[in-house]
Short mmCIF file of C-alpha atoms and ligand atoms in Angstrom, two decimals:
data_model
loop_
_atom_site.label_atom_id
_atom_site.label_comp_id
_atom_site.label_asym_id
_atom_site.label_seq_id
_atom_site.Cartn_x
_atom_site.Cartn_y
_atom_site.Cartn_z
CA MET A 1 -25.08 -8.71 23.43
CA ASN A 2 -25.20 -12.42 23.05
CA PHE A 3 -21.90 -14.05 22.88
CA GLN A 4 -20.88 -17.63 22.61
CA ALA A 5 -17.35 -18.76 23.18
CA PRO A 6 -15.91 -18.87 19.73
CA SER A 7 -13.54 -21.40 18.34
CA LEU A 8 -10.61 -19.15 19.02
CA PHE A 9 -7.79 -20.57 17.08
CA HIS A 10 -8.37 -20.53 13.45
CA GLY A 11 -6.04 -23.38 12.75
CA ARG A 12 -3.15 -22.42 10.61
CA THR A 13 0.28 -21.97 11.98
CA GLN A 14 2.69 -20.23 9.71
CA LYS A 15 5.81 -22.26 9.92
CA LYS A 16 8.32 -19.57 9.11
CA ARG A 17 7.19 -16.88 11.47
CA ASN A 18 5.48 -19.03 14.01
CA LEU A 19 2.21 -17.24 13.50
CA LYS A 20 -1.16 -18.46 14.52
CA GLN A 21 -4.44 -16.91 13.74
CA LEU A 22 -6.99 -16.22 16.33
CA ALA A 23 -10.39 -15.48 14.99
CA LEU A 24 -13.32 -13.96 16.82
CA PRO A 25 -16.74 -14.13 15.31
CA GLN A 26 -17.86 -10.93 13.71
CA ASN A 27 -20.25 -10.07 16.46
CA ALA A 28 -18.18 -11.31 19.33
CA ILE A 29 -17.14 -7.82 20.09
CA ASP A 30 -19.89 -5.38 20.59
CA GLY A 31 -18.09 -2.52 18.94
CA ASN A 32 -19.65 0.67 17.83
CA ALA A 33 -18.92 2.64 14.71
CA TYR A 34 -15.68 3.84 16.24
CA GLY A 35 -14.37 0.45 17.24
CA CYS A 36 -14.56 -1.47 20.43
CA GLU A 37 -12.87 -1.81 23.74
CA ILE A 38 -11.28 -4.87 25.23
CA THR A 39 -10.11 -5.19 28.81
CA THR A 40 -7.34 -7.62 29.44
CA SER A 41 -5.89 -9.17 32.50
CA ALA A 42 -2.81 -11.34 32.65
CA GLN A 43 -2.59 -12.93 36.05
CA GLU A 44 -1.07 -16.28 35.55
CA HIS A 45 2.46 -17.31 34.90
CA GLY A 46 3.58 -13.95 36.20
CA SER A 47 3.05 -12.26 32.89
CA SER A 48 2.51 -8.57 32.85
CA ASN A 49 0.46 -6.65 30.40
CA GLU A 50 2.66 -4.58 28.20
CA ASN A 51 -0.28 -2.87 26.59
CA LEU A 52 1.72 -1.82 23.63
CA HIS A 53 -0.90 -0.53 21.31
CA ASP A 54 1.02 -0.45 18.10
CA MET A 55 -1.28 0.49 15.23
CA ASN A 56 -3.64 -2.44 15.00
CA ASN A 57 -1.36 -4.52 17.09
CA ILE A 58 -1.48 -5.27 20.75
CA ARG A 59 1.29 -7.01 22.57
CA LEU A 60 0.60 -8.83 25.77
CA GLY A 61 2.77 -10.36 28.37
CA SER A 62 6.34 -9.31 29.02
CA SER A 63 8.06 -10.61 32.09
CA SER A 64 7.22 -10.29 35.75
CA SER A 65 4.29 -8.91 37.69
CA SER A 66 0.66 -9.23 36.80
CA SER A 67 -1.40 -6.34 35.63
CA SER A 68 -4.36 -5.53 33.52
CA GLY A 69 -5.35 -2.83 31.18
CA LYS A 70 -7.80 -1.58 28.65
CA LEU A 71 -7.21 -1.65 24.97
CA ASN A 72 -9.23 0.51 22.69
CA PHE A 73 -9.56 -0.53 19.15
CA PRO A 74 -10.02 2.07 16.53
CA LYS A 75 -12.41 1.36 13.73
CA ASN A 76 -10.62 -1.50 12.10
CA ASP A 77 -11.51 -4.57 10.24
CA ALA A 78 -8.74 -6.57 11.78
CA SER A 79 -6.17 -6.35 14.47
CA ASN A 80 -3.29 -8.37 15.65
CA LEU A 81 -2.74 -9.64 19.12
CA TYR A 82 0.78 -10.55 20.02
CA LEU A 83 1.15 -12.95 22.91
CA ARG A 84 4.48 -13.76 24.37
CA ARG A 85 5.14 -17.41 24.88
CA GLY A 86 4.22 -18.32 28.37
CA PHE A 87 1.46 -15.76 28.47
CA LYS A 88 -1.74 -16.88 30.05
CA GLY A 89 -4.58 -14.56 30.68
CA LYS A 90 -8.07 -13.48 29.90
CA ILE A 91 -9.39 -11.07 27.41
CA HIS A 92 -12.55 -9.42 28.67
CA LEU A 93 -14.90 -8.19 26.07
CA ASN A 94 -17.01 -5.19 26.83
CA ASN A 95 -20.07 -7.36 27.00
CA ASN A 96 -18.78 -8.89 30.24
CA SER A 97 -17.78 -12.11 28.64
CA ALA A 98 -14.23 -13.31 28.62
CA LEU A 99 -11.95 -15.33 26.44
CA ASP A 100 -9.12 -17.37 27.83
CA LEU A 101 -5.83 -16.85 26.14
CA LYS A 102 -2.90 -19.13 26.51
CA ASN A 103 0.35 -19.22 24.74
CA GLU A 104 2.45 -21.77 26.50
CA ASN A 105 5.91 -22.84 25.65
CA ARG A 106 6.22 -26.42 24.60
CA ASN A 107 7.53 -27.26 28.06
CA GLY A 108 4.86 -25.09 29.62
CA SER A 109 7.43 -22.80 31.18
CA ASN A 110 7.78 -19.11 30.83
CA GLU A 111 11.36 -19.23 29.69
CA GLY A 112 12.73 -18.09 26.40
CA LEU A 113 9.92 -15.72 25.70
CA GLY A 114 9.26 -15.46 22.04
CA MET A 115 6.69 -13.42 20.24
CA VAL A 116 3.85 -15.33 18.76
CA GLN A 117 1.35 -13.42 16.75
CA GLN A 118 -2.32 -14.14 17.00
CA SER A 119 -4.55 -12.34 14.59
CA PHE A 120 -8.18 -11.78 15.23
CA VAL A 121 -10.75 -9.91 13.36
CA VAL A 122 -12.76 -7.05 14.71
CA SER A 123 -15.22 -6.28 12.00
CA SER A 124 -16.59 -2.78 11.91
CA PRO A 125 -20.16 -3.59 12.54
CA THR A 126 -22.21 -2.27 9.71
CA ASN A 127 -25.05 -4.20 11.20
CA SER A 128 -24.66 -3.85 14.92
CA SER A 129 -27.53 -6.10 15.82
CA PRO A 130 -26.47 -8.75 18.27
CA SER A 131 -25.87 -12.21 17.01
CA THR A 132 -25.09 -15.51 18.58
CA THR A 133 -23.33 -16.89 15.59
CA THR A 134 -19.97 -18.44 16.09
CA SER A 135 -19.43 -19.71 12.63
CA LEU A 136 -16.08 -18.68 11.29
CA ASN A 137 -17.76 -17.75 8.07
CA HIS A 138 -19.08 -14.77 9.89
CA VAL A 139 -15.68 -13.59 10.93
CA PHE A 140 -14.78 -12.52 7.50
CA THR A 141 -16.48 -9.65 5.84
CA PRO A 142 -17.94 -11.34 2.83
CA MET A 143 -17.28 -9.66 -0.44
CA ASP A 144 -19.70 -9.51 -3.28
CA GLU A 145 -19.93 -12.62 -5.26
CA GLU A 146 -17.91 -12.41 -8.43
CA VAL A 147 -19.92 -12.68 -11.58
CA SER A 148 -19.26 -13.01 -15.24
CA VAL A 149 -18.42 -9.85 -17.06
CA GLY A 150 -21.03 -10.46 -19.66
CA LEU A 151 -18.61 -10.43 -22.52
CA PRO A 152 -19.95 -10.72 -26.01
CA GLU A 153 -19.96 -14.20 -27.53
CA GLY A 154 -16.52 -15.39 -28.45
CA GLU A 155 -14.74 -13.03 -26.10
CA LEU A 156 -12.82 -14.09 -23.05
CA SER A 157 -14.83 -16.04 -20.60
CA LYS A 158 -14.85 -15.58 -16.86
CA SER A 159 -12.69 -18.59 -16.33
CA SER A 160 -9.88 -17.32 -18.51
CA ILE A 161 -9.55 -13.94 -16.87
CA PHE A 162 -11.00 -14.11 -13.44
CA ARG A 163 -8.42 -16.33 -11.97
CA ASN A 164 -5.01 -15.50 -10.70
CA SER A 165 -1.88 -16.07 -12.70
CA ASP A 166 -1.04 -19.71 -12.60
CA SER A 167 2.60 -20.13 -13.29
CA SER A 168 5.68 -18.11 -13.73
CA THR A 169 9.29 -18.36 -14.63
CA SER A 170 10.42 -17.76 -11.09
CA GLY A 171 7.74 -19.60 -9.23
CA THR A 172 4.03 -19.88 -9.03
CA THR A 173 1.36 -17.87 -7.33
CA GLY A 174 -0.45 -21.10 -6.60
CA ASN A 175 -4.18 -21.37 -6.03
CA SER A 176 -6.68 -18.82 -7.12
CA ILE A 177 -7.86 -16.32 -4.57
CA LYS A 178 -11.52 -16.32 -3.68
CA LEU A 179 -12.85 -12.94 -2.70
CA ASP A 180 -14.79 -14.56 0.12
CA ASN A 181 -11.50 -15.53 1.70
CA LEU A 182 -10.34 -11.94 2.08
CA VAL A 183 -10.56 -9.85 5.22
CA GLN A 184 -10.20 -6.14 4.68
CA LEU A 185 -7.50 -4.63 6.83
CA GLY A 186 -7.77 -0.99 5.94
CA LYS A 187 -7.52 1.55 3.17
CA ILE A 188 -4.12 2.09 1.57
CA GLY A 189 -4.97 4.92 -0.75
CA SER A 190 -7.00 6.01 -3.70
CA GLY A 191 -6.23 7.38 -7.10
CA ASN A 192 -8.19 8.58 -10.08
CA SER A 193 -9.41 5.21 -11.13
CA GLY A 194 -10.17 3.56 -7.83
CA THR A 195 -9.35 2.71 -4.27
CA VAL A 196 -6.74 0.32 -2.94
CA ILE A 197 -7.15 -1.52 0.34
CA LYS A 198 -4.97 -3.94 2.25
CA ALA A 199 -6.53 -7.35 2.76
CA LEU A 200 -5.66 -10.63 4.38
CA HIS A 201 -6.11 -13.78 2.35
CA VAL A 202 -7.06 -16.06 5.21
CA PRO A 203 -6.24 -19.51 3.78
CA ASP A 204 -2.55 -18.74 3.41
CA SER A 205 -2.22 -15.63 5.61
CA ARG A 206 -1.04 -13.66 2.63
CA ILE A 207 -1.48 -9.92 2.64
CA VAL A 208 -2.71 -8.60 -0.68
CA ALA A 209 -3.59 -5.23 -2.17
CA LYS A 210 -7.13 -5.03 -3.51
CA LYS A 211 -7.88 -2.32 -6.00
CA THR A 212 -11.49 -1.49 -6.78
CA ILE A 213 -12.31 0.37 -9.96
CA PRO A 214 -15.91 1.51 -10.22
CA VAL A 215 -17.38 1.21 -13.67
CA GLU A 216 -20.09 3.75 -14.11
CA ASN A 217 -23.44 2.94 -15.66
CA ASN A 218 -22.54 -0.67 -16.30
CA ASN A 219 -20.44 0.51 -19.22
CA HIS A 220 -19.79 -2.67 -21.18
CA LEU A 221 -17.32 -1.04 -23.52
CA VAL A 222 -15.15 -0.04 -20.60
CA VAL A 223 -15.55 -3.39 -18.87
CA ASN A 224 -14.67 -5.33 -21.99
CA GLN A 225 -11.60 -3.21 -22.68
CA LEU A 226 -10.51 -3.55 -19.04
CA VAL A 227 -10.97 -7.28 -19.26
CA ARG A 228 -8.81 -7.42 -22.38
CA GLU A 229 -6.12 -5.41 -20.64
CA LEU A 230 -6.34 -7.41 -17.45
CA THR A 231 -5.85 -10.50 -19.55
CA ILE A 232 -2.52 -9.04 -20.63
CA MET A 233 -1.64 -8.27 -17.01
CA LYS A 234 -2.53 -11.81 -16.06
CA SER A 235 -0.23 -13.19 -18.71
CA VAL A 236 2.75 -11.28 -17.34
CA HIS A 237 4.86 -13.70 -15.36
CA MET A 238 6.38 -12.81 -12.04
CA HIS A 239 9.38 -10.57 -12.15
CA ASP A 240 11.45 -8.96 -9.41
CA ASN A 241 10.45 -5.50 -10.57
CA ILE A 242 6.78 -6.02 -11.43
CA VAL A 243 4.05 -6.12 -8.83
CA SER A 244 2.53 -9.61 -9.01
CA PHE A 245 -1.01 -9.86 -10.24
CA TYR A 246 -3.22 -12.35 -8.39
CA GLY A 247 -6.50 -11.95 -10.19
CA ALA A 248 -9.30 -9.70 -11.36
CA TYR A 249 -13.01 -9.86 -10.64
CA TYR A 250 -16.07 -8.07 -11.80
CA THR A 251 -18.76 -7.70 -9.19
CA HIS A 252 -22.34 -6.57 -9.08
CA ALA A 253 -22.36 -4.52 -5.94
CA SER A 254 -24.47 -1.45 -5.39
CA ASN A 255 -22.48 -0.12 -8.30
CA ASN A 256 -20.47 -2.19 -10.72
CA GLU A 257 -16.83 -2.48 -10.01
CA ILE A 258 -13.77 -4.28 -11.19
CA ILE A 259 -11.55 -5.69 -8.48
CA ILE A 260 -7.87 -6.33 -9.06
CA LEU A 261 -5.86 -8.31 -6.54
CA MET A 262 -2.13 -7.82 -6.45
CA GLU A 263 0.93 -8.22 -4.34
CA TYR A 264 1.03 -5.91 -1.33
CA MET A 265 4.15 -3.77 -1.07
CA ASN A 266 4.61 -2.88 2.58
CA CYS A 267 6.52 0.39 2.20
CA GLY A 268 4.00 1.70 -0.30
CA SER A 269 4.55 3.96 -3.23
CA LEU A 270 7.20 6.64 -3.68
CA ASP A 271 4.69 9.49 -3.38
CA LYS A 272 3.62 8.16 0.00
CA ILE A 273 7.19 7.75 1.20
CA LEU A 274 7.93 11.28 0.04
CA SER A 275 4.95 12.61 2.03
CA VAL A 276 6.09 10.73 5.13
CA TYR A 277 9.58 12.18 4.64
CA LYS A 278 8.21 15.71 4.36
CA ARG A 279 6.22 15.32 7.57
CA TYR A 280 9.27 13.79 9.25
CA VAL A 281 11.38 16.80 8.25
CA ALA A 282 8.68 19.17 9.47
CA ARG A 283 8.68 17.45 12.86
CA HIS A 284 12.47 17.52 13.12
CA THR A 285 13.15 21.10 12.21
CA SER A 286 15.71 21.55 14.99
CA SER A 287 17.92 18.66 13.95
CA ARG A 288 18.81 18.69 10.27
CA ALA A 289 17.14 15.63 8.81
CA VAL A 290 19.34 13.55 6.54
CA PRO A 291 17.79 13.38 3.06
CA TRP A 292 16.11 10.02 2.55
CA PHE A 293 16.45 9.97 -1.22
CA ASN A 294 20.22 9.91 -1.56
CA GLY A 295 22.36 8.66 -4.47
CA LEU A 296 22.23 5.04 -3.34
CA VAL A 297 18.44 5.00 -3.00
CA ILE A 298 17.80 6.81 -6.29
CA SER A 299 20.18 4.48 -8.08
CA LYS A 300 18.43 1.38 -6.73
CA ILE A 301 14.97 2.77 -7.52
CA SER A 302 16.07 3.69 -11.05
CA ASN A 303 17.60 0.28 -11.57
CA GLY A 304 14.38 -1.43 -10.45
CA VAL A 305 12.12 0.74 -12.59
CA LEU A 306 14.31 0.38 -15.68
CA ASN A 307 14.54 -3.39 -15.30
CA GLY A 308 10.78 -3.66 -14.88
CA LEU A 309 10.15 -1.51 -17.95
CA LEU A 310 12.64 -3.46 -20.01
CA TYR A 311 11.08 -6.77 -19.02
CA LEU A 312 7.56 -5.60 -19.92
CA TYR A 313 8.73 -4.31 -23.26
CA GLU A 314 11.12 -7.02 -24.33
CA ARG A 315 8.89 -9.89 -23.34
CA TYR A 316 5.40 -8.51 -23.93
CA LYS A 317 5.87 -5.32 -25.97
CA ILE A 318 4.09 -3.44 -23.20
CA ILE A 319 4.94 0.24 -22.74
CA HIS A 320 3.99 1.36 -19.26
CA ARG A 321 2.94 4.94 -20.18
CA ASP A 322 2.27 5.98 -16.60
CA ILE A 323 5.50 6.02 -14.64
CA LYS A 324 4.97 8.33 -11.68
CA PRO A 325 5.76 8.16 -7.95
CA SER A 326 2.49 6.43 -7.06
CA ASN A 327 3.17 3.62 -9.52
CA VAL A 328 6.58 2.72 -8.11
CA LEU A 329 6.29 0.57 -5.00
CA ILE A 330 8.82 -0.54 -2.44
CA ASN A 331 8.90 -3.20 0.22
CA SER A 332 11.06 -3.80 3.27
CA LYS A 333 12.85 -6.65 1.51
CA GLY A 334 14.52 -4.00 -0.61
CA GLN A 335 12.48 -4.65 -3.75
CA VAL A 336 11.37 -1.97 -6.18
CA LYS A 337 8.37 -2.82 -8.33
CA ILE A 338 6.22 -1.04 -10.85
CA CYS A 339 2.45 -1.39 -10.99
CA ASP A 340 -0.52 -0.14 -12.97
CA PHE A 341 0.71 -1.09 -16.37
CA GLY A 342 -1.63 -2.24 -19.06
CA VAL A 343 -4.87 -0.80 -17.71
CA SER A 344 -5.73 1.89 -20.14
CA LYS A 345 -6.34 5.10 -18.25
CA LYS A 346 -7.93 6.74 -21.24
CA LEU A 347 -10.89 4.45 -20.94
CA ILE A 348 -11.51 5.42 -17.40
CA ASN A 349 -10.55 9.04 -17.50
CA SER A 350 -9.57 11.50 -20.15
CA ILE A 351 -6.18 13.18 -19.78
CA ALA A 352 -7.87 16.29 -18.44
CA ASP A 353 -9.71 14.22 -15.85
CA THR A 354 -6.56 12.48 -14.72
CA PHE A 355 -4.78 15.76 -14.25
CA VAL A 356 -4.88 16.31 -10.54
CA GLY A 357 -3.05 19.24 -9.05
CA THR A 358 0.13 20.26 -10.72
CA SER A 359 1.86 17.29 -12.21
CA THR A 360 1.96 15.14 -15.25
CA TYR A 361 4.88 12.94 -16.09
CA MET A 362 4.07 12.73 -19.78
CA SER A 363 6.90 13.25 -22.22
CA PRO A 364 6.90 16.18 -24.67
CA GLU A 365 6.43 13.87 -27.67
CA ARG A 366 3.40 12.28 -26.08
CA ILE A 367 1.87 15.63 -25.25
CA GLN A 368 2.36 16.67 -28.86
CA GLY A 369 0.71 13.53 -30.10
CA ASN A 370 3.83 12.18 -31.78
CA VAL A 371 4.78 8.53 -31.98
CA TYR A 372 5.25 7.32 -28.49
CA SER A 373 7.96 4.83 -27.63
CA ILE A 374 9.28 3.26 -24.47
CA LYS A 375 11.55 6.29 -24.12
CA GLY A 376 8.53 8.22 -22.91
CA ASP A 377 8.83 6.22 -19.69
CA VAL A 378 12.49 7.26 -19.44
CA TRP A 379 11.44 10.92 -19.43
CA SER A 380 8.93 10.18 -16.68
CA LEU A 381 11.61 8.46 -14.60
CA GLY A 382 13.79 11.57 -14.87
CA LEU A 383 10.96 13.74 -13.50
CA VAL A 384 10.26 11.25 -10.71
CA ILE A 385 13.92 11.40 -9.60
CA ILE A 386 13.94 15.20 -9.53
CA GLU A 387 10.72 15.18 -7.53
CA LEU A 388 12.06 12.69 -5.00
CA VAL A 389 15.22 14.63 -4.24
CA THR A 390 13.70 18.12 -4.26
CA GLY A 391 10.29 17.24 -2.82
CA GLU A 392 8.57 19.16 -5.62
CA PHE A 393 7.28 18.28 -9.06
CA PRO A 394 10.00 19.77 -11.31
CA LEU A 395 7.76 21.69 -13.70
CA GLY A 396 5.38 23.11 -11.22
CA GLY A 397 6.76 23.32 -7.72
CA HIS A 398 8.65 25.93 -5.75
CA ASN A 399 5.80 28.43 -5.71
CA ASP A 400 5.67 28.36 -9.47
CA THR A 401 2.43 26.46 -9.89
CA PRO A 402 1.22 26.29 -13.49
CA ASP A 403 -2.16 27.77 -14.32
CA GLY A 404 -3.89 24.52 -15.06
CA ILE A 405 -3.05 21.69 -17.36
CA LEU A 406 -2.62 23.71 -20.55
CA ASP A 407 0.01 25.89 -18.93
CA LEU A 408 1.80 22.81 -17.61
CA LEU A 409 1.70 21.07 -20.98
CA GLN A 410 3.15 24.09 -22.75
CA ARG A 411 5.88 24.26 -20.10
CA ILE A 412 6.86 20.66 -20.75
CA VAL A 413 7.00 21.29 -24.48
CA ASN A 414 8.52 24.77 -24.58
CA GLU A 415 10.67 25.27 -21.51
CA PRO A 416 14.23 23.95 -21.13
CA SER A 417 14.59 20.37 -19.91
CA PRO A 418 14.21 19.96 -16.16
CA LYS A 419 17.44 19.31 -14.28
CA LEU A 420 18.59 18.47 -10.78
CA PRO A 421 19.07 21.70 -8.85
CA GLN A 422 22.59 22.85 -8.11
CA GLY A 423 23.74 24.76 -5.05
CA GLN A 424 21.07 25.83 -2.52
CA GLY A 425 22.21 23.06 -0.22
CA TYR A 426 21.86 20.36 -2.87
CA GLU A 427 24.76 18.06 -3.60
CA PHE A 428 24.50 15.13 -5.95
CA PRO A 429 27.07 12.73 -7.37
CA LYS A 430 28.11 13.83 -10.86
CA GLU A 431 27.00 10.44 -12.18
CA MET A 432 23.49 11.07 -10.88
CA ILE A 433 23.35 14.51 -12.49
CA ASP A 434 24.37 13.03 -15.83
CA PHE A 435 21.88 10.17 -15.46
CA VAL A 436 18.97 12.56 -14.91
CA ASN A 437 20.11 14.79 -17.75
CA ARG A 438 20.03 11.79 -20.08
CA CYS A 439 16.49 10.93 -19.00
CA CYS A 440 15.16 14.45 -19.36
CA VAL A 441 16.16 15.12 -22.96
CA LYS A 442 13.20 16.67 -24.74
CA GLU A 443 14.05 15.31 -28.16
CA GLU A 444 13.06 11.68 -27.95
CA SER A 445 15.68 10.44 -30.43
CA GLN A 446 18.46 12.03 -28.35
CA ARG A 447 17.20 10.60 -25.08
CA SER A 448 19.06 7.58 -23.67
CA SER A 449 17.46 4.19 -24.06
CA ILE A 450 16.64 1.93 -21.12
CA GLN A 451 19.51 -0.40 -22.05
CA GLU A 452 21.96 2.51 -22.10
CA LEU A 453 20.79 3.77 -18.75
CA LEU A 454 21.08 0.33 -17.18
CA CYS A 455 24.80 0.41 -18.05
CA HIS A 456 25.26 3.95 -16.73
CA ASP A 457 27.90 4.58 -14.05
CA PHE A 458 25.20 5.85 -11.73
CA ILE A 459 23.65 2.36 -11.70
CA ASN A 460 26.97 0.52 -11.58
CA MET A 461 28.53 2.53 -8.76
CA TYR A 462 25.96 1.23 -6.24
CA LYS A 463 25.70 -2.32 -7.56
CA SER A 464 27.40 -3.82 -4.52
CA ARG A 465 25.31 -1.85 -2.01
CA ASP A 466 22.18 -4.04 -1.87
CA LYS A 467 22.53 -4.57 1.86
CA ASP A 468 22.62 -0.82 2.57
CA TYR A 469 19.57 -0.30 0.41
CA LYS A 470 17.69 -3.08 2.19
CA HIS A 471 18.57 -1.45 5.48
CA TRP A 472 17.18 1.83 4.15
CA CYS A 473 13.90 0.15 3.19
CA LYS A 474 13.54 -1.35 6.65
CA LYS A 475 14.14 2.02 8.25
CA VAL A 476 11.59 3.64 5.97
CA LYS A 477 9.06 1.02 7.02
CA VAL A 478 9.64 1.95 10.66
CA ARG A 479 9.28 5.65 9.89
CA ILE A 480 6.02 4.99 8.00
CA ARG A 481 4.64 3.17 11.02
CA GLU A 482 5.69 5.98 13.35
CA ASP A 483 4.14 8.55 11.04
CA LYS A 484 0.85 6.63 10.97
CA GLN A 485 0.81 6.46 14.74
CA ILE A 486 1.55 10.16 15.17
CA ARG A 487 -1.13 11.10 12.67
CA ARG A 488 -3.64 8.84 14.34
CA GLU A 489 -2.89 10.43 17.70
CA ASP A 490 -3.14 13.91 16.17
CA ASN A 491 -6.53 13.02 14.70
CA GLU A 492 -7.73 11.69 18.02
CA ARG A 493 -6.57 14.90 19.71
CA VAL A 494 -8.38 17.07 17.19
CA LYS A 495 -11.55 15.00 17.60
CA LEU A 496 -11.32 15.29 21.37
CA GLU A 497 -10.81 19.04 21.21
CA GLN A 498 -13.78 19.34 18.88
CA LYS A 499 -15.92 17.32 21.25
CA GLN A 500 -14.82 19.48 24.17
CA LEU A 501 -15.64 22.64 22.24
CA GLU A 502 -19.07 21.27 21.34
CA LYS A 503 -19.71 20.36 24.96
CA ALA A 504 -18.64 23.82 26.13
CA ALA A 505 -20.91 25.43 23.53
CA GLU A 506 -23.79 23.19 24.62
CA ALA A 507 -23.19 24.05 28.28
CA ALA A 508 -23.12 27.76 27.44
CA THR A 509 -26.42 27.49 25.53
CA THR A 510 -28.03 25.61 28.42
CA ALA A 511 -26.77 28.20 30.90
CA ARG A 512 -28.10 31.03 28.77
CA ARG A 513 -31.51 29.38 28.48
CA SER A 514 -31.82 28.86 32.18
N1 ATP B 601 0.22 -3.20 -4.52
C1 ATP B 601 0.23 -2.18 -3.69
N2 ATP B 601 0.83 -2.27 -2.48
C2 ATP B 601 0.84 -1.20 -1.63
N3 ATP B 601 0.29 -0.02 -1.91
C3 ATP B 601 -0.32 0.15 -3.10
C4 ATP B 601 -0.39 -0.91 -4.04
N4 ATP B 601 -1.04 -0.46 -5.14
C5 ATP B 601 -1.36 0.81 -4.89
N5 ATP B 601 -0.95 1.19 -3.67
C6 ATP B 601 -1.15 2.49 -3.03
O1 ATP B 601 -2.49 2.89 -3.27
C7 ATP B 601 -2.52 4.20 -3.81
C8 ATP B 601 -3.65 4.31 -4.80
O2 ATP B 601 -3.33 3.53 -5.94
P1 ATP B 601 -4.10 3.71 -7.32
O3 ATP B 601 -3.45 2.81 -8.29
O4 ATP B 601 -5.56 3.55 -7.08
O5 ATP B 601 -3.93 5.21 -7.71
P2 ATP B 601 -2.69 6.08 -8.11
O6 ATP B 601 -1.65 5.23 -8.76
O7 ATP B 601 -2.27 6.87 -6.90
O8 ATP B 601 -3.34 7.08 -9.14
P3 ATP B 601 -4.00 6.74 -10.58
O9 ATP B 601 -5.34 6.18 -10.33
O10 ATP B 601 -4.02 8.05 -11.24
O11 ATP B 601 -3.06 5.76 -11.23
C9 ATP B 601 -1.15 4.40 -4.45
O12 ATP B 601 -0.80 5.75 -4.41
C10 ATP B 601 -0.24 3.56 -3.60
O13 ATP B 601 0.26 4.35 -2.54
#
């Protein structure tokens, strides 16, 4: 493979976190479909190679003796390289070329080691043909060029919708994001309407979530309706409990798709956290795992969701209509935010299509086609809380799976209101039990309003516990990372075992033939 020494340091130093970006040209690393391998050696300044392969992150250089090691990259679009201050060494690419790495202290000494992060990009080579290019433009996987939606005359033009929100009450999101300036970091998840990936916005080192919604058959009706709804989303100013919207784009790729850029929430959605918790419990069967979703956490989540809903309604008359665990996001700063409001699901999928598995958080009045108010979202919140603390969707779990959507819908309408379980090892504060009961009232007019719930004792009793909740979020973040690592290792093990089995089968066939 041809390789030219790249301009390693892609300028920017983040002041706050002392981050620098290190960019390798796309083809600098001759990776294969499964990633690439880098050999490192740290011989100078007495740095040793810690070889801490932490997800996409590699940490180099700890304290004393010199050493070297191999680092295998999984198939990633980007990775981080952490160099301790004072680290000096070489990074050997598997094409026999080497890059010098230096991270000297200002005084050039090795004292006061501090972590400095260098990010570089290892693009998964879709086109593995060698290239000599060193242009930084080639480092970043270029996205499709955004194009006009082709709205009918008089409708919103590209410029009015396909830019990020400009100003807000609590600050500004600043410049618009260009898709070309994004580097994909990996898939976060996918839902009924599309796929969400994590991406790095290179100019300001901001991590964003990029949601792609395919629009089948160039359906202009759908596109135009989405554009109208995205316009509403764009107009929503920043709020502590609403995921910030950075922009929306319509692209002509192999298929047409709408791209929505939004704030990345680093602990993910409640459904994901619940899954991580379940796996954590399964791995710690011997020691009784402390429930993650305790009174404090549920109170803070409820408070965040209710405040977000109230803001959307009072300021914009928006009713969310789709409160469910995957639409409530958390970050390690202790923030709770709701997402996915405003984009009409019915345009993308019918109710039956959106019904996956055994859950729907729709209120009885909505199912029955009655007038739907913001209290429908209160019902959904009640179900979300029950699901978080029991680990099961309340109207369909515990080995009592409904027979399809019609059975589930009739359960919601005809069966008694869902409640928090009592006994069987469950213990909840009485305030929490009352709170959930007030959310899960089937008769809409009897159900508590958002304002009433925000004044409930269950919300007030944890008001002064922000610090504890923040601590919880940080811990959850660590557990998510551990879970990812364990699952990655498990996958690798399974792959290896499969390979070994295939080899053994091949050897047996060869032996039989001969
Ligand atoms: N801004 C974000 N930050 C971090 N993770 C996100 C963000 N937005 C979405 N996700 C994650 O991506 C997953 C997929 O989101 P998406 O909105 O496509 O579908 P969904 O909400 O799960 O289902 P549906 O399409 O039915 O609404 C979510 O479950 C969530 O875990």
